[in-house]
């Protein structure tokens, strides 16, 4: 029986699901899988993207861990593709590779002043509050009033974490530095801006509803945003999700205490619709001082057009949550416009000719762009794996497919890789840190410390 030696790069949900699906799939060959990640901990954005106060979603980790704990997938953590291991190495030791490297960077927002001091990408902030080891430990939470640009779930996560009182985050796994930063925050007002109307937002009802439950935070919505056009009315009538979103927002309009004036909470979260940010204004020191937005109006077809009316809201920080963006991988085709690996249903294509690149596959956010929930990465992985199985004739023929070759290569290069046992050690260590403080877990943030704990050093 032929054997498929497969490398998967990226131990987020997409990579883990792909491994699991392949191992369970009907096929006429044996499989052995090595899963690489540049972080010493697996689970990608489930660990480093999903907000700490969403323990139910974080719970997906349990299902992913069950897959790894079966023990039929080898893990090489703390190994960066492109530096510690290259495409040539993979060709030498495997029959094929699946890239599942996701996305961690912010998409750009091209407006004047966006580079001001105090203007940040949401992805960086998320990485900070989720304790990603490769981001600065300190975050200057020194603004009373902040703007969040975008109306997707990430924008709501960022707005919620900024507006929430730090003590209400303590039940979660936030690291100590994040707790200290949030506790010291002088924030009073978070303004979320979306250029379209309430019937065209991208966030989901659950995430929206949660905002209304924040302790000592008034929700502020503006009556002028609810003068719906026919397209919006049709969207509300025909789409259950939009209907619920509208219902939640309408209920906030009715709350006398939070309707724009007279609120009693010490913090406010404002939702501005039909508001297209056009500039970040700065003070003499180059620090953000206000966000300027153009009021838009419905175009009758579900879109919006500018009205030319400019308005200004004083803010000292701006967070742009306008999407994530994938990063190129050395030697692998990359579509710079969309931030993905060019592919047809997961089969990687040459950038210009659109011809297949044999042996190379993609799945997850790096395959189809940074949209969709964790569950989507499963169907995505199924499609990629189906092609991988059917493409048996075009796999690489490795020079040395032995399982001993990779540990030897990493050792020769001085790479301090971590394995499944190491992850268990780090996991237990974090749980023990949490137990001492009466919390479920406290994450270790420092990469060296993560590696030391994992390797039992
Ligand atoms: C802020 C935020 C909140 C979210 N909240 C939710 C939610 O509540 N519910 C939900 O269902 N979905 C949520 N999502 C979406 C969910 O996280 C994604 O759908 C999912 O994580 C995508 O999976 P992936 O495996 O493609 O990518 P990722 O999860 O990003 O995993 C990619 C992995 O590849 C590794 N990697 C990258 N480059 C390299 C390299 N060069 N070498 C080796 N390894 C590398 C990374 O370290 C990472 O572990 C959220 C996303 C974000 C950004």
CSV table of N, CA and C and ligand atoms in Angstrom, one decimal, residues 9-15 36-39 41-46 49-51 54 57 60 79-82 100-103 126 129 132 154 157 207 324 329 363-366 368 371-375 377, ligand 1:
chain,number,residue,atom,x,y,z
A,9,UNK,N,0.9,22.9,7.4
A,9,UNK,CA,1.5,24.0,8.0
A,9,UNK,C,0.4,24.9,8.6
A,10,UNK,N,0.3,25.0,9.9
A,10,UNK,CA,-0.7,25.8,10.5
A,10,UNK,C,-1.6,24.9,11.4
A,11,UNK,N,-1.5,25.0,12.7
A,11,UNK,CA,-2.3,24.2,13.6
A,11,UNK,C,-3.5,24.9,14.2
A,12,UNK,N,-4.1,25.8,13.3
A,12,UNK,CA,-5.4,26.4,13.7
A,12,UNK,C,-6.5,25.4,13.4
A,13,UNK,N,-7.8,25.8,13.5
A,13,UNK,CA,-8.8,24.8,13.2
A,13,UNK,C,-8.8,24.2,11.8
A,14,UNK,N,-8.4,25.1,10.8
A,14,UNK,CA,-8.4,24.5,9.4
A,14,UNK,C,-7.4,23.4,9.3
A,15,UNK,N,-6.2,23.6,9.8
A,15,UNK,CA,-5.1,22.5,9.7
A,15,UNK,C,-5.5,21.3,10.5
A,36,UNK,N,2.8,21.4,11.5
A,36,UNK,CA,3.7,22.5,12.0
A,36,UNK,C,3.0,23.8,12.3
A,37,UNK,N,3.5,24.4,13.4
A,37,UNK,CA,3.0,25.8,13.7
A,37,UNK,C,4.1,26.6,14.2
A,38,UNK,N,4.1,27.9,13.9
A,38,UNK,CA,5.2,28.7,14.4
A,38,UNK,C,5.0,29.1,15.8
A,39,UNK,N,3.8,28.8,16.4
A,39,UNK,CA,3.6,29.1,17.8
A,39,UNK,C,3.8,27.9,18.6
A,41,UNK,N,1.9,26.9,20.9
A,41,UNK,CA,0.6,26.4,21.2
A,41,UNK,C,-0.3,26.3,20.0
A,42,UNK,N,-1.1,25.2,19.9
A,42,UNK,CA,-1.9,25.1,18.7
A,42,UNK,C,-3.2,25.9,18.8
A,43,UNK,N,-4.1,25.7,17.9
A,43,UNK,CA,-5.5,26.3,17.8
A,43,UNK,C,-5.6,27.6,17.2
A,44,UNK,N,-4.5,28.2,16.7
A,44,UNK,CA,-4.6,29.5,15.9
A,44,UNK,C,-5.5,30.5,16.5
A,45,UNK,N,-6.4,31.1,15.7
A,45,UNK,CA,-7.2,32.2,16.2
A,45,UNK,C,-8.3,31.7,17.2
A,46,UNK,N,-8.5,30.5,17.4
A,46,UNK,CA,-9.4,30.1,18.5
A,46,UNK,C,-8.7,30.5,19.8
A,49,UNK,N,-7.6,34.7,18.7
A,49,UNK,CA,-8.5,35.7,18.0
A,49,UNK,C,-9.9,35.8,18.8
A,50,UNK,N,-10.4,34.6,19.0
A,50,UNK,CA,-11.7,34.6,19.7
A,50,UNK,C,-11.6,35.3,21.1
A,51,UNK,N,-12.5,36.1,21.4
A,51,UNK,CA,-12.4,37.0,22.6
A,51,UNK,C,-12.4,36.2,23.9
A,54,UNK,N,-15.6,34.9,25.6
A,54,UNK,CA,-16.5,34.0,24.8
A,54,UNK,C,-16.0,32.5,25.1
A,57,UNK,N,-17.2,29.6,22.7
A,57,UNK,CA,-16.5,29.4,21.5
A,57,UNK,C,-15.1,28.9,21.7
A,60,UNK,N,-14.4,25.2,21.7
A,60,UNK,CA,-14.2,24.4,20.5
A,60,UNK,C,-12.8,23.8,20.6
A,79,UNK,N,7.9,26.1,15.1
A,79,UNK,CA,8.6,25.9,13.9
A,79,UNK,C,8.0,26.8,12.8
A,80,UNK,N,8.7,27.8,12.3
A,80,UNK,CA,8.1,28.7,11.4
A,80,UNK,C,8.4,28.3,9.9
A,81,UNK,N,7.4,28.1,9.2
A,81,UNK,CA,7.6,27.8,7.8
A,81,UNK,C,8.2,29.0,7.1
A,82,UNK,N,9.2,28.8,6.2
A,82,UNK,CA,9.8,29.9,5.5
A,82,UNK,C,11.2,30.3,6.2
A,100,UNK,N,-2.3,26.0,5.9
A,100,UNK,CA,-3.5,26.4,6.7
A,100,UNK,C,-3.0,27.5,7.6
A,101,UNK,N,-2.4,28.5,7.1
A,101,UNK,CA,-1.7,29.5,7.9
A,101,UNK,C,-2.6,30.7,8.3
A,102,UNK,N,-3.8,30.7,7.8
A,102,UNK,CA,-4.8,31.7,8.3
A,102,UNK,C,-4.4,33.1,8.0
A,103,UNK,N,-4.8,34.1,8.9
A,103,UNK,CA,-4.5,35.5,8.7
A,103,UNK,C,-4.4,36.1,10.1
A,126,UNK,N,-6.4,42.8,19.3
A,126,UNK,CA,-6.9,41.4,19.6
A,126,UNK,C,-5.7,40.5,20.0
A,129,UNK,N,-4.8,41.5,23.6
A,129,UNK,CA,-5.7,41.1,24.7
A,129,UNK,C,-5.8,39.6,24.8
A,132,UNK,N,-1.0,37.0,22.5
A,132,UNK,CA,-0.2,36.4,21.4
A,132,UNK,C,1.3,36.8,21.8
A,154,UNK,N,-15.6,41.3,14.6
A,154,UNK,CA,-14.3,41.7,15.2
A,154,UNK,C,-14.5,43.1,15.8
A,157,UNK,N,-16.3,42.8,19.0
A,157,UNK,CA,-15.4,42.2,20.0
A,157,UNK,C,-14.5,43.3,20.6
A,207,UNK,N,-23.7,38.5,18.9
A,207,UNK,CA,-22.7,39.4,19.3
A,207,UNK,C,-23.2,40.8,19.6
A,324,UNK,N,-9.2,41.1,8.2
A,324,UNK,CA,-7.9,40.6,8.4
A,324,UNK,C,-7.3,40.4,7.0
A,329,UNK,N,3.9,33.4,2.0
A,329,UNK,CA,4.8,32.4,2.5
A,329,UNK,C,5.9,32.1,1.5
A,363,UNK,N,-6.0,25.5,2.8
A,363,UNK,CA,-7.3,25.4,3.4
A,363,UNK,C,-7.4,26.5,4.5
A,364,UNK,N,-8.7,26.8,4.8
A,364,UNK,CA,-9.0,27.8,5.9
A,364,UNK,C,-8.9,29.2,5.3
A,365,UNK,N,-8.6,30.1,6.2
A,365,UNK,CA,-8.6,31.6,5.8
A,365,UNK,C,-7.6,31.9,4.8
A,366,UNK,N,-6.4,31.2,4.7
A,366,UNK,CA,-5.4,31.5,3.7
A,366,UNK,C,-5.9,31.0,2.3
A,368,UNK,N,-9.5,30.9,1.4
A,368,UNK,CA,-10.7,31.6,0.9
A,368,UNK,C,-10.8,33.0,1.5
A,371,UNK,N,-12.8,35.4,6.1
A,371,UNK,CA,-14.3,35.5,6.4
A,371,UNK,C,-14.8,34.1,6.9
A,372,UNK,N,-15.8,34.1,7.7
A,372,UNK,CA,-16.4,32.9,8.1
A,372,UNK,C,-16.0,32.4,9.5
A,373,UNK,N,-16.9,31.6,10.0
A,373,UNK,CA,-16.7,31.1,11.4
A,373,UNK,C,-15.8,29.9,11.4
A,374,UNK,N,-15.5,29.4,12.6
A,374,UNK,CA,-14.6,28.2,12.7
A,374,UNK,C,-15.3,27.0,12.0
A,375,UNK,N,-16.6,26.9,12.1
A,375,UNK,CA,-17.3,25.8,11.5
A,375,UNK,C,-17.0,25.7,10.0
A,377,UNK,N,-14.4,26.3,8.4
A,377,UNK,CA,-13.1,25.8,8.0
A,377,UNK,C,-13.2,24.2,7.9
B,1,LIG,C1,-10.9,38.5,16.4
B,1,LIG,C2,-11.5,37.3,15.9
B,1,LIG,C3,-12.6,36.7,16.6
B,1,LIG,C4,-13.2,35.6,16.1
B,1,LIG,N1,-14.3,35.1,16.8
B,1,LIG,C5,-14.9,34.0,16.4
B,1,LIG,C6,-16.0,33.4,17.1
B,1,LIG,O1,-16.4,33.9,18.1
B,1,LIG,N2,-16.6,32.3,16.6
B,1,LIG,C7,-16.1,31.7,15.4
B,1,LIG,O2,-16.7,30.7,15.0
B,1,LIG,N3,-15.1,32.2,14.7
B,1,LIG,C8,-14.5,33.3,15.1
B,1,LIG,N4,-13.4,33.8,14.4
B,1,LIG,C9,-13.1,33.2,13.1
B,1,LIG,C10,-12.1,32.0,13.4
B,1,LIG,O3,-11.1,32.4,14.2
B,1,LIG,C11,-11.6,31.6,12.0
B,1,LIG,O4,-12.6,31.2,11.2
B,1,LIG,C12,-10.5,30.4,12.1
B,1,LIG,O5,-9.6,30.6,13.1
B,1,LIG,C13,-9.7,30.3,10.8
B,1,LIG,O6,-8.9,29.2,10.9
B,1,LIG,P1,-7.5,28.9,10.2
B,1,LIG,O7,-7.1,27.6,10.7
B,1,LIG,O8,-7.7,29.1,8.7
B,1,LIG,O9,-6.6,30.1,10.6
B,1,LIG,P2,-5.9,30.4,12.0
B,1,LIG,O10,-6.9,30.2,13.1
B,1,LIG,O11,-5.4,31.8,11.9
B,1,LIG,O12,-4.7,29.4,12.2
B,1,LIG,C14,-3.5,29.5,11.4
B,1,LIG,C15,-2.4,28.9,12.1
B,1,LIG,O13,-1.2,28.9,11.2
B,1,LIG,C16,-0.1,29.3,11.9
B,1,LIG,N5,0.9,29.9,11.0
B,1,LIG,C17,0.8,31.1,10.3
B,1,LIG,N6,1.9,31.3,9.6
B,1,LIG,C18,2.7,30.3,9.8
B,1,LIG,C19,4.0,30.0,9.4
B,1,LIG,N7,4.7,30.8,8.5
B,1,LIG,N8,4.6,28.8,9.8
B,1,LIG,C20,4.0,28.0,10.7
B,1,LIG,N9,2.7,28.3,11.1
B,1,LIG,C21,2.1,29.4,10.7
B,1,LIG,C22,-0.6,30.3,13.0
B,1,LIG,O14,0.3,30.3,14.1
B,1,LIG,C23,-1.9,29.7,13.4
B,1,LIG,O15,-1.8,28.8,14.5
B,1,LIG,C24,-12.8,35.0,14.9
B,1,LIG,C25,-11.7,35.6,14.2
B,1,LIG,C26,-11.1,36.7,14.7
B,1,LIG,C27,-10.0,37.3,13.9
